[in-house]
Short mmCIF file of N, CA and C in Angstrom, two decimals:
data_model
loop_
_atom_site.label_atom_id
_atom_site.label_comp_id
_atom_site.label_asym_id
_atom_site.label_seq_id
_atom_site.Cartn_x
_atom_site.Cartn_y
_atom_site.Cartn_z
N ASP K 1 0.58 -2.64 -17.88
CA ASP K 1 -0.61 -3.42 -18.11
C ASP K 1 -1.79 -2.56 -18.70
N LEU K 2 -1.73 -1.27 -18.46
CA LEU K 2 -2.76 -0.42 -19.05
C LEU K 2 -2.71 -0.53 -20.60
N GLU K 3 -1.48 -0.56 -21.10
CA GLU K 3 -1.25 -0.67 -22.53
C GLU K 3 -1.67 -2.07 -23.01
N ASN K 4 -1.33 -3.07 -22.19
CA ASN K 4 -1.72 -4.46 -22.55
C ASN K 4 -3.21 -4.60 -22.65
N LYS K 5 -3.94 -3.97 -21.73
CA LYS K 5 -5.39 -4.05 -21.71
C LYS K 5 -5.95 -3.39 -22.96
N ARG K 6 -5.38 -2.21 -23.37
CA ARG K 6 -5.85 -1.58 -24.58
C ARG K 6 -5.67 -2.42 -25.81
N THR K 7 -4.55 -3.17 -25.85
CA THR K 7 -4.26 -3.95 -27.11
C THR K 7 -4.80 -5.36 -26.98
N GLY K 8 -5.39 -5.75 -25.83
CA GLY K 8 -5.95 -7.04 -25.70
C GLY K 8 -4.90 -8.12 -25.31
N SER K 9 -3.71 -7.68 -24.94
CA SER K 9 -2.70 -8.62 -24.50
C SER K 9 -2.95 -9.03 -23.11
N PRO K 10 -2.41 -10.16 -22.66
CA PRO K 10 -2.52 -10.59 -21.24
C PRO K 10 -1.88 -9.60 -20.27
N LEU K 11 -2.53 -9.47 -19.11
CA LEU K 11 -1.99 -8.61 -18.09
C LEU K 11 -1.00 -9.38 -17.25
N LYS K 12 0.14 -8.80 -17.00
CA LYS K 12 1.28 -9.46 -16.38
C LYS K 12 1.71 -8.92 -15.00
N GLN K 13 1.31 -7.74 -14.65
CA GLN K 13 1.91 -7.06 -13.48
C GLN K 13 0.99 -6.97 -12.28
N GLN K 14 -0.08 -7.78 -12.25
CA GLN K 14 -1.05 -7.63 -11.13
C GLN K 14 -0.38 -8.02 -9.80
N GLY K 15 0.33 -9.09 -9.70
CA GLY K 15 1.02 -9.45 -8.47
C GLY K 15 2.01 -8.41 -7.95
N PRO K 16 2.98 -8.00 -8.77
CA PRO K 16 3.93 -7.03 -8.29
C PRO K 16 3.26 -5.72 -7.95
N THR K 17 2.24 -5.29 -8.65
CA THR K 17 1.54 -4.01 -8.42
C THR K 17 0.83 -4.12 -7.07
N ALA K 18 0.18 -5.24 -6.79
CA ALA K 18 -0.52 -5.38 -5.52
C ALA K 18 0.45 -5.38 -4.38
N GLU K 19 1.60 -6.03 -4.58
CA GLU K 19 2.64 -5.99 -3.52
C GLU K 19 3.14 -4.58 -3.25
N ASN K 20 3.38 -3.86 -4.32
CA ASN K 20 3.89 -2.47 -4.18
C ASN K 20 2.88 -1.59 -3.49
N LEU K 21 1.56 -1.75 -3.82
CA LEU K 21 0.52 -0.96 -3.14
C LEU K 21 0.42 -1.34 -1.65
N SER K 22 0.61 -2.61 -1.34
CA SER K 22 0.54 -3.06 0.03
C SER K 22 1.72 -2.46 0.82
N GLN K 23 2.91 -2.55 0.29
CA GLN K 23 4.04 -1.98 0.97
C GLN K 23 3.95 -0.49 1.16
N ALA K 24 3.39 0.22 0.18
CA ALA K 24 3.17 1.63 0.22
C ALA K 24 2.16 1.95 1.35
N GLU K 25 1.15 1.11 1.50
CA GLU K 25 0.14 1.35 2.57
C GLU K 25 0.82 1.26 3.91
N ILE K 26 1.62 0.25 4.11
CA ILE K 26 2.36 0.14 5.38
C ILE K 26 3.25 1.35 5.70
N LEU K 27 4.02 1.78 4.68
CA LEU K 27 4.84 2.94 4.82
C LEU K 27 4.07 4.22 5.10
N LEU K 28 2.91 4.35 4.45
CA LEU K 28 2.06 5.53 4.69
C LEU K 28 1.57 5.52 6.18
N LYS K 29 1.17 4.36 6.66
CA LYS K 29 0.74 4.27 8.02
C LYS K 29 1.82 4.77 9.00
N ASP K 30 3.04 4.31 8.73
CA ASP K 30 4.19 4.74 9.56
C ASP K 30 4.44 6.26 9.41
N LEU K 31 4.32 6.75 8.20
CA LEU K 31 4.45 8.26 8.07
C LEU K 31 3.38 9.02 8.78
N PHE K 32 2.17 8.51 8.78
CA PHE K 32 1.10 9.22 9.56
C PHE K 32 1.40 9.21 11.04
N MET K 33 2.00 8.10 11.51
CA MET K 33 2.40 8.03 12.93
C MET K 33 3.50 9.08 13.21
N ASP K 34 4.44 9.22 12.26
CA ASP K 34 5.51 10.17 12.40
C ASP K 34 4.99 11.61 12.42
N VAL K 35 3.94 11.83 11.62
CA VAL K 35 3.29 13.15 11.62
C VAL K 35 2.71 13.47 12.99
N SER K 36 2.11 12.50 13.56
CA SER K 36 1.57 12.67 14.95
C SER K 36 2.64 13.03 15.96
N LYS K 37 3.81 12.29 15.81
CA LYS K 37 4.89 12.59 16.72
C LYS K 37 5.44 14.00 16.49
N ALA K 38 5.56 14.42 15.20
CA ALA K 38 6.02 15.76 14.89
C ALA K 38 5.16 16.84 15.51
N LYS K 39 3.82 16.58 15.46
CA LYS K 39 2.86 17.57 16.01
C LYS K 39 3.01 17.61 17.51
N LYS K 40 3.09 16.45 18.16
CA LYS K 40 3.29 16.45 19.61
C LYS K 40 4.52 17.18 20.08
N LEU K 41 5.58 16.98 19.29
CA LEU K 41 6.86 17.61 19.63
C LEU K 41 6.96 19.10 19.14
N GLN K 42 5.82 19.54 18.53
CA GLN K 42 5.76 20.91 18.06
C GLN K 42 6.88 21.24 17.09
N HIS K 43 7.09 20.31 16.21
CA HIS K 43 8.15 20.51 15.12
C HIS K 43 7.71 21.74 14.28
N PRO K 44 8.64 22.62 13.98
CA PRO K 44 8.23 23.83 13.27
C PRO K 44 7.70 23.58 11.83
N GLN K 45 7.99 22.42 11.27
CA GLN K 45 7.50 22.16 9.90
C GLN K 45 6.44 21.01 9.95
N ALA K 46 5.83 20.79 11.06
CA ALA K 46 4.84 19.71 11.17
C ALA K 46 3.70 19.81 10.20
N SER K 47 3.25 21.05 9.98
CA SER K 47 2.09 21.24 9.07
C SER K 47 2.52 20.92 7.59
N ASP K 48 3.77 21.31 7.24
CA ASP K 48 4.27 20.98 5.91
C ASP K 48 4.43 19.48 5.72
N ILE K 49 4.94 18.82 6.76
CA ILE K 49 5.11 17.38 6.72
C ILE K 49 3.75 16.71 6.57
N GLU K 50 2.78 17.16 7.31
CA GLU K 50 1.46 16.61 7.22
C GLU K 50 0.85 16.78 5.82
N LEU K 51 1.05 17.91 5.22
CA LEU K 51 0.55 18.17 3.90
C LEU K 51 1.25 17.23 2.88
N ASP K 52 2.50 17.04 3.02
CA ASP K 52 3.21 16.08 2.11
C ASP K 52 2.74 14.69 2.27
N VAL K 53 2.52 14.24 3.50
CA VAL K 53 2.06 12.88 3.70
C VAL K 53 0.62 12.72 3.17
N SER K 54 -0.22 13.76 3.37
CA SER K 54 -1.55 13.71 2.84
C SER K 54 -1.56 13.61 1.29
N ASN K 55 -0.65 14.35 0.69
CA ASN K 55 -0.50 14.32 -0.76
C ASN K 55 -0.10 12.92 -1.25
N LEU K 56 0.86 12.26 -0.50
CA LEU K 56 1.24 10.88 -0.77
C LEU K 56 0.05 9.96 -0.66
N HIS K 57 -0.76 10.14 0.32
CA HIS K 57 -1.92 9.29 0.53
C HIS K 57 -2.90 9.43 -0.65
N GLU K 58 -3.09 10.68 -1.08
CA GLU K 58 -3.93 10.88 -2.24
C GLU K 58 -3.46 10.16 -3.46
N ARG K 59 -2.12 10.27 -3.70
CA ARG K 59 -1.58 9.57 -4.85
C ARG K 59 -1.73 8.05 -4.71
N TRP K 60 -1.53 7.51 -3.53
CA TRP K 60 -1.67 6.08 -3.29
C TRP K 60 -3.14 5.67 -3.52
N SER K 61 -4.09 6.47 -3.07
CA SER K 61 -5.51 6.17 -3.31
C SER K 61 -5.88 6.20 -4.80
N LYS K 62 -5.19 7.13 -5.51
CA LYS K 62 -5.44 7.14 -6.99
C LYS K 62 -4.93 5.92 -7.64
N TYR K 63 -3.73 5.42 -7.23
CA TYR K 63 -3.15 4.24 -7.79
C TYR K 63 -4.01 3.02 -7.43
N CYS K 64 -4.54 2.98 -6.23
CA CYS K 64 -5.45 1.85 -5.91
C CYS K 64 -6.74 1.88 -6.73
N SER K 65 -7.21 3.02 -7.07
CA SER K 65 -8.36 3.19 -7.91
C SER K 65 -8.03 2.66 -9.34
N ILE K 66 -6.91 3.00 -9.86
CA ILE K 66 -6.46 2.50 -11.14
C ILE K 66 -6.34 1.04 -11.16
N TYR K 67 -5.76 0.48 -10.06
CA TYR K 67 -5.63 -1.00 -9.92
C TYR K 67 -6.99 -1.65 -9.97
N ARG K 68 -7.94 -1.11 -9.19
CA ARG K 68 -9.32 -1.67 -9.20
C ARG K 68 -9.94 -1.63 -10.59
N ASP K 69 -9.77 -0.54 -11.28
CA ASP K 69 -10.32 -0.39 -12.62
C ASP K 69 -9.70 -1.33 -13.60
N LEU K 70 -8.38 -1.63 -13.47
CA LEU K 70 -7.70 -2.49 -14.39
C LEU K 70 -7.94 -3.94 -14.09
N TYR K 71 -7.79 -4.36 -12.83
CA TYR K 71 -7.82 -5.79 -12.46
C TYR K 71 -9.13 -6.21 -11.84
N GLY K 72 -10.07 -5.33 -11.59
CA GLY K 72 -11.29 -5.68 -10.88
C GLY K 72 -11.18 -5.26 -9.42
N GLN K 73 -12.14 -5.68 -8.69
CA GLN K 73 -12.18 -5.28 -7.26
C GLN K 73 -10.98 -5.83 -6.53
N LEU K 74 -10.40 -4.95 -5.74
CA LEU K 74 -9.19 -5.36 -4.95
C LEU K 74 -9.74 -5.97 -3.65
N HIS K 75 -9.58 -7.28 -3.54
CA HIS K 75 -10.12 -7.94 -2.30
C HIS K 75 -9.18 -7.72 -1.11
N GLU K 76 -7.92 -8.02 -1.39
CA GLU K 76 -6.96 -7.78 -0.30
C GLU K 76 -5.52 -7.66 -0.90
N LEU K 77 -4.85 -6.68 -0.45
CA LEU K 77 -3.50 -6.47 -0.91
C LEU K 77 -2.65 -7.52 -0.33
N TYR K 78 -1.53 -7.81 -1.08
CA TYR K 78 -0.61 -8.80 -0.51
C TYR K 78 0.20 -8.29 0.58
N VAL K 79 0.21 -8.96 1.73
CA VAL K 79 1.04 -8.64 2.87
C VAL K 79 1.82 -9.89 3.20
N PRO K 80 3.11 -9.80 3.16
CA PRO K 80 3.93 -11.01 3.44
C PRO K 80 3.61 -11.53 4.81
N PRO K 81 3.43 -12.87 4.88
CA PRO K 81 3.11 -13.44 6.17
C PRO K 81 4.22 -13.31 7.20
N GLY K 82 3.90 -13.03 8.47
CA GLY K 82 4.85 -12.95 9.48
C GLY K 82 5.15 -14.34 10.02
N VAL K 83 4.14 -15.02 10.39
CA VAL K 83 4.23 -16.42 10.92
C VAL K 83 3.17 -17.23 10.26
N ASP K 84 3.56 -18.42 9.76
CA ASP K 84 2.60 -19.41 9.18
C ASP K 84 2.03 -20.21 10.33
N TRP K 85 0.96 -19.70 10.97
CA TRP K 85 0.42 -20.32 12.14
C TRP K 85 -0.08 -21.76 11.88
N SER K 86 -0.65 -21.98 10.70
CA SER K 86 -1.21 -23.29 10.42
C SER K 86 -0.04 -24.42 10.35
N LYS K 87 1.05 -23.95 9.72
CA LYS K 87 2.19 -24.92 9.64
C LYS K 87 2.79 -25.08 11.02
N LEU K 88 3.01 -23.99 11.76
CA LEU K 88 3.54 -24.11 13.12
C LEU K 88 2.73 -24.98 14.00
N LEU K 89 1.44 -24.82 14.01
CA LEU K 89 0.56 -25.65 14.83
C LEU K 89 0.56 -27.12 14.42
N SER K 90 0.54 -27.41 13.13
CA SER K 90 0.63 -28.79 12.64
C SER K 90 1.93 -29.47 13.02
N ASP K 91 3.05 -28.64 12.96
CA ASP K 91 4.39 -29.17 13.33
C ASP K 91 4.39 -29.52 14.82
N LYS K 92 3.80 -28.62 15.66
CA LYS K 92 3.86 -28.86 17.08
C LYS K 92 2.95 -30.06 17.51
N GLN K 93 1.90 -30.32 16.73
CA GLN K 93 0.96 -31.40 17.03
C GLN K 93 1.70 -32.73 16.67
#
């Protein structure tokens, strides 16, 4: 889409890109939790693991910045719904 923006063509990848960034955010959260566990367990490579996860977070932040620059302000990343509460409640009523 960066090339499409330069040429004035329509942007086509906003949805898939937002979904990918959202999934990456969830995975990063899990990785940070794993880093905490590695530190608690005094894993010999915990500091290396923490550095790698921090580098991944910096890359993710950079991609989010590119997304905001390309598509405008990022209001909310797409997170697949777990439970459709409104539908469930209306069905039960």
